mmCIF file of C-alpha atoms and ligand atoms in Angstrom:
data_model
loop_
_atom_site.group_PDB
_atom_site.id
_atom_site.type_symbol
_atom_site.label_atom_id
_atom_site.label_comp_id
_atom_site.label_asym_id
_atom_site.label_seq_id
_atom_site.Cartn_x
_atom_site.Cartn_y
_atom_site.Cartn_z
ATOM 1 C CA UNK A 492 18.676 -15.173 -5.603
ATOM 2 C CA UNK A 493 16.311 -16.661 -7.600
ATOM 3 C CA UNK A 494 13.428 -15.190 -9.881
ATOM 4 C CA UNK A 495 10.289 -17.469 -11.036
ATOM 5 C CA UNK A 496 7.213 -16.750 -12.606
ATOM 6 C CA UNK A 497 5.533 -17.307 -9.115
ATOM 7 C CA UNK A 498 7.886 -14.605 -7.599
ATOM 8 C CA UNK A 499 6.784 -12.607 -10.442
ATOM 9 C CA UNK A 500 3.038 -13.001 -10.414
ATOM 10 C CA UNK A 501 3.425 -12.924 -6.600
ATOM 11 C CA UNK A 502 0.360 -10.965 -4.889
ATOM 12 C CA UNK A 503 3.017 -9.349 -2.681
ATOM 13 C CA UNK A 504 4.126 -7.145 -5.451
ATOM 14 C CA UNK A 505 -0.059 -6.482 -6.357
ATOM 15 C CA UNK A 506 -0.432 -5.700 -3.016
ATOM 16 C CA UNK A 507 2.306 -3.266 -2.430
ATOM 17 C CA UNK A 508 1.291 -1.664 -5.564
ATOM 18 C CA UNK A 509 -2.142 -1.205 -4.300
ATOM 19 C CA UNK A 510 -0.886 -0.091 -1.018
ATOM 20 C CA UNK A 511 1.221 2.759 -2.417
ATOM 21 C CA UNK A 512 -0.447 3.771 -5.771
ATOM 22 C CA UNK A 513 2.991 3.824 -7.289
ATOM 23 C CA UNK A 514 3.900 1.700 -10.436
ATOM 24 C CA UNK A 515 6.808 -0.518 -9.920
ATOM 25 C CA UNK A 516 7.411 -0.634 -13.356
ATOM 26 C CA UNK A 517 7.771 2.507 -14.083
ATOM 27 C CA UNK A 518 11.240 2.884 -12.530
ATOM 28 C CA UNK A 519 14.187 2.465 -15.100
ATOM 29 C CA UNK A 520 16.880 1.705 -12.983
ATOM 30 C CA UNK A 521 18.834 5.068 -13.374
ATOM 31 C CA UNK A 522 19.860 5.360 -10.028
ATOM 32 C CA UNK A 523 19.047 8.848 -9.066
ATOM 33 C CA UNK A 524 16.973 7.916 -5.957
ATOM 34 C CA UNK A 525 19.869 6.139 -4.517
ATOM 35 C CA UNK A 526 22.253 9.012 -5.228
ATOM 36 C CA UNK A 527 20.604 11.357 -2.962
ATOM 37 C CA UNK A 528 19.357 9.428 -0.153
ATOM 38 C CA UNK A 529 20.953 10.877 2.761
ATOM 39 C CA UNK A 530 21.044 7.516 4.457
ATOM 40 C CA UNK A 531 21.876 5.257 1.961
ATOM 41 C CA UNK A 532 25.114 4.199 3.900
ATOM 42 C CA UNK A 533 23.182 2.680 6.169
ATOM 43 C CA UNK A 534 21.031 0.358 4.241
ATOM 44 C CA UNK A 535 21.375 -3.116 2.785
ATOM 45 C CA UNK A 536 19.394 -2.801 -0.105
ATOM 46 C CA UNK A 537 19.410 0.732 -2.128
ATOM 47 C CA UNK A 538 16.663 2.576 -3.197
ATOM 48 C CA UNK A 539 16.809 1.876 -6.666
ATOM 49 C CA UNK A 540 17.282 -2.131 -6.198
ATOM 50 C CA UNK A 541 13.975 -1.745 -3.922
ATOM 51 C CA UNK A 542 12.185 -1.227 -6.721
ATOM 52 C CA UNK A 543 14.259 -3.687 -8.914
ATOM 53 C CA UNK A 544 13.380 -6.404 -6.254
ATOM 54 C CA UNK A 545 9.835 -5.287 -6.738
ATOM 55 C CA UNK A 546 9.651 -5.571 -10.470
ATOM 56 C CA UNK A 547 11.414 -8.652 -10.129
ATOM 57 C CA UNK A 548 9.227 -9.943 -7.455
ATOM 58 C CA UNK A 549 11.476 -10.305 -4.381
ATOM 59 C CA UNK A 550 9.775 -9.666 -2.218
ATOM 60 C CA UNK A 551 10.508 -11.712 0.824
ATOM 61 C CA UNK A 552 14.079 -10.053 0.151
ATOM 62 C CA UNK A 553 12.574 -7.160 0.561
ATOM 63 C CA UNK A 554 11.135 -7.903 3.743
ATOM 64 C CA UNK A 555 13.673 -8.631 5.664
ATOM 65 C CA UNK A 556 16.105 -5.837 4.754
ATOM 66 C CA UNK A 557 16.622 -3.456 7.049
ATOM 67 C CA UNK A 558 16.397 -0.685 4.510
ATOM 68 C CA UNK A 559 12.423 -0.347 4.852
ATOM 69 C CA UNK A 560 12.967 0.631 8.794
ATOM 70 C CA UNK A 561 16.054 2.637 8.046
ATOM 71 C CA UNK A 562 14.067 4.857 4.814
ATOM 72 C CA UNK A 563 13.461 8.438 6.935
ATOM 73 C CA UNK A 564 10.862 9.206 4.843
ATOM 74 C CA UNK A 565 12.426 12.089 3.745
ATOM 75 C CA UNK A 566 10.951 12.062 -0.287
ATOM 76 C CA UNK A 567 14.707 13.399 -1.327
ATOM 77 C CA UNK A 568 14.219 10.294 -4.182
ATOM 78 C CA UNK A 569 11.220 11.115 -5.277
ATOM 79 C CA UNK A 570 12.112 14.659 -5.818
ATOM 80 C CA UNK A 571 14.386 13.292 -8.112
ATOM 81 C CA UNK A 572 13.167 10.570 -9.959
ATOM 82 C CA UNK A 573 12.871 11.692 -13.333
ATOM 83 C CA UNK A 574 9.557 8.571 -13.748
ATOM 84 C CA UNK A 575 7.699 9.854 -10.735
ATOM 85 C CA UNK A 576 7.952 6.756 -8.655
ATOM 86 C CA UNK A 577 6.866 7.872 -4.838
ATOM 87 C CA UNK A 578 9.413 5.660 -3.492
ATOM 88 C CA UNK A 579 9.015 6.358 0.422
ATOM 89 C CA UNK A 580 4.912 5.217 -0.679
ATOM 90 C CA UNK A 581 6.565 1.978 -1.861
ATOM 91 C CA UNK A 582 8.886 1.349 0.979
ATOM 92 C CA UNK A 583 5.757 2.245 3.144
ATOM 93 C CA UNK A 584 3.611 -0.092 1.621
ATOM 94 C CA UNK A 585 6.410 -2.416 2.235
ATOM 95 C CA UNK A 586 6.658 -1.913 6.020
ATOM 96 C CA UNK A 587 2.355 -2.146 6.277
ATOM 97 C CA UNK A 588 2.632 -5.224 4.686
ATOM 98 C CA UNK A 589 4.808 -6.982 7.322
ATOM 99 C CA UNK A 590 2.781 -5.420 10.321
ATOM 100 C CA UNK A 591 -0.625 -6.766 8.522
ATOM 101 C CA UNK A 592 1.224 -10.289 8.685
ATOM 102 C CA UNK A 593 2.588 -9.909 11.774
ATOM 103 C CA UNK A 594 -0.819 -8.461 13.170
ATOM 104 C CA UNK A 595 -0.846 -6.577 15.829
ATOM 105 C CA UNK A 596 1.281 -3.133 18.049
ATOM 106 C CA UNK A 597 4.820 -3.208 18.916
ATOM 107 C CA UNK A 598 4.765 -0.562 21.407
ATOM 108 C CA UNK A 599 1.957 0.122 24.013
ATOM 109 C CA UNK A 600 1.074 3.598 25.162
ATOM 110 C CA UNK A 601 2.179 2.857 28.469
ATOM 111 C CA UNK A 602 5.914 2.589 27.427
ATOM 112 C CA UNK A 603 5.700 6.357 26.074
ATOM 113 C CA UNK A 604 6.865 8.845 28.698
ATOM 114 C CA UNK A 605 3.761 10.817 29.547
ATOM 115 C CA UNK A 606 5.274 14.218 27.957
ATOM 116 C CA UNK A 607 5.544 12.357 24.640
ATOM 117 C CA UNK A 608 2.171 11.025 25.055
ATOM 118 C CA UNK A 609 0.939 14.184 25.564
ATOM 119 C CA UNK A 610 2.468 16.570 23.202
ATOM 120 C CA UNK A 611 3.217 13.690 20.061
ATOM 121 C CA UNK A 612 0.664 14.287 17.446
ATOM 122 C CA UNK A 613 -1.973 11.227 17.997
ATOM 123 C CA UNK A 614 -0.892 10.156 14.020
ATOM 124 C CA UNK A 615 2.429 9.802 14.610
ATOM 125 C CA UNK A 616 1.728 8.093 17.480
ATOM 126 C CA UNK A 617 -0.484 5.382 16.209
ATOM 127 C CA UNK A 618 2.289 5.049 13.470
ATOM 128 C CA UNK A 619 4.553 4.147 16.067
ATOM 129 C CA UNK A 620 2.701 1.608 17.750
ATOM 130 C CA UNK A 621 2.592 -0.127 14.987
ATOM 131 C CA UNK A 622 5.645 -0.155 13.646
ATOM 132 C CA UNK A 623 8.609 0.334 16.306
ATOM 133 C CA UNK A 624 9.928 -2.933 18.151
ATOM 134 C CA UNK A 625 10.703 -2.437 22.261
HETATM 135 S S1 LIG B 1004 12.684 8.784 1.429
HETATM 136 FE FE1 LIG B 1004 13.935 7.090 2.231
HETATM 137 S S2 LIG B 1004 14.880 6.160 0.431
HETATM 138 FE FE2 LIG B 1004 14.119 8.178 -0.170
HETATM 139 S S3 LIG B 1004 15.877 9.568 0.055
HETATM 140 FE FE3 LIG B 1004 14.695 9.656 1.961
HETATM 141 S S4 LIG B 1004 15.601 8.127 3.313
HETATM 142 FE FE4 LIG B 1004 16.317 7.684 1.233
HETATM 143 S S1 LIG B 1005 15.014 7.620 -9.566
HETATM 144 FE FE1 LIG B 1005 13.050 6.661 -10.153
HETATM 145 S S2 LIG B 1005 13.447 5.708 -12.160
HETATM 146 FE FE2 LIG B 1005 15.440 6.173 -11.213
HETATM 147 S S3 LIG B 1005 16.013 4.263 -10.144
HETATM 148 FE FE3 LIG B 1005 14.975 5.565 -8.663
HETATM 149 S S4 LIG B 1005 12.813 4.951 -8.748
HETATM 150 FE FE4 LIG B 1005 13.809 4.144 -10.578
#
């Protein structure tokens, strides 16, 4: 893995930053996100190195980890991060950056059965569109 100024400067990182209103920076490194993330065992990057990839301007790593689909959401981390850092806003801002480059829905609303596209709230729906593969 290599870091370079370009990595650094990248307008990934400025992007996801503006996408999330959270401040990569401001994470220390102490870990406690990662320590209580109920899935953690599932993912290839932690937490806490999501943001260190940040800082460090990785973030075509970050892309293509399967952390950002396997995150629940669940703001356990961010309850604990003694800095503030939102991290589910980062590893949102993470996932909306791949579907803006991808462009485009994943799922169409005729794929949902009709009692889920009925009774799903229309948010969650749209969410899904865009971001769940067939
Ligand atoms: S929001 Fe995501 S990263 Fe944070 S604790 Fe929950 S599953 Fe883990
Ligand atoms: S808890 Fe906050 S400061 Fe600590 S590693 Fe996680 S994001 Fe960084």
């Amino acid at each position: 893995m290599k870091v370079t100024t370009d990595k650094l400067n990248s307008n990934l990182v400025k992007d996801v930053e503006e996408i999330s209103g959270q401040k990569v920076s401001a994470c220390f490194q102490c870990g406690k996100c990662t320590g209580g993330c109920p899935v953690v065992w599932a993912m290839d990057v932690f937490p806490h190195q999501v943001l260190r990839y940040a800082q460090m301007g990785l973030v075509d790593e970050l892309l293509h980890s399967k952390t950002l689909w396997i995150c629940a959401s669940c703001q356990t981390c961010d309850s604990r991060c003694p800095r503030g850092v939102d991290i589910p806003k980062v590893i949102e801002a993470l996932r909306l950056t791949i579907i803006r480059e991808k462009g485009g829905n994943y799922l169409h609303p005729k794929d949902l059965p009709a009692r889920v596209r009925e009774n799903a709230p229309q948010q969650g729906l749209v969410s899904a569109f865009r971001k769940y593969a067939k």
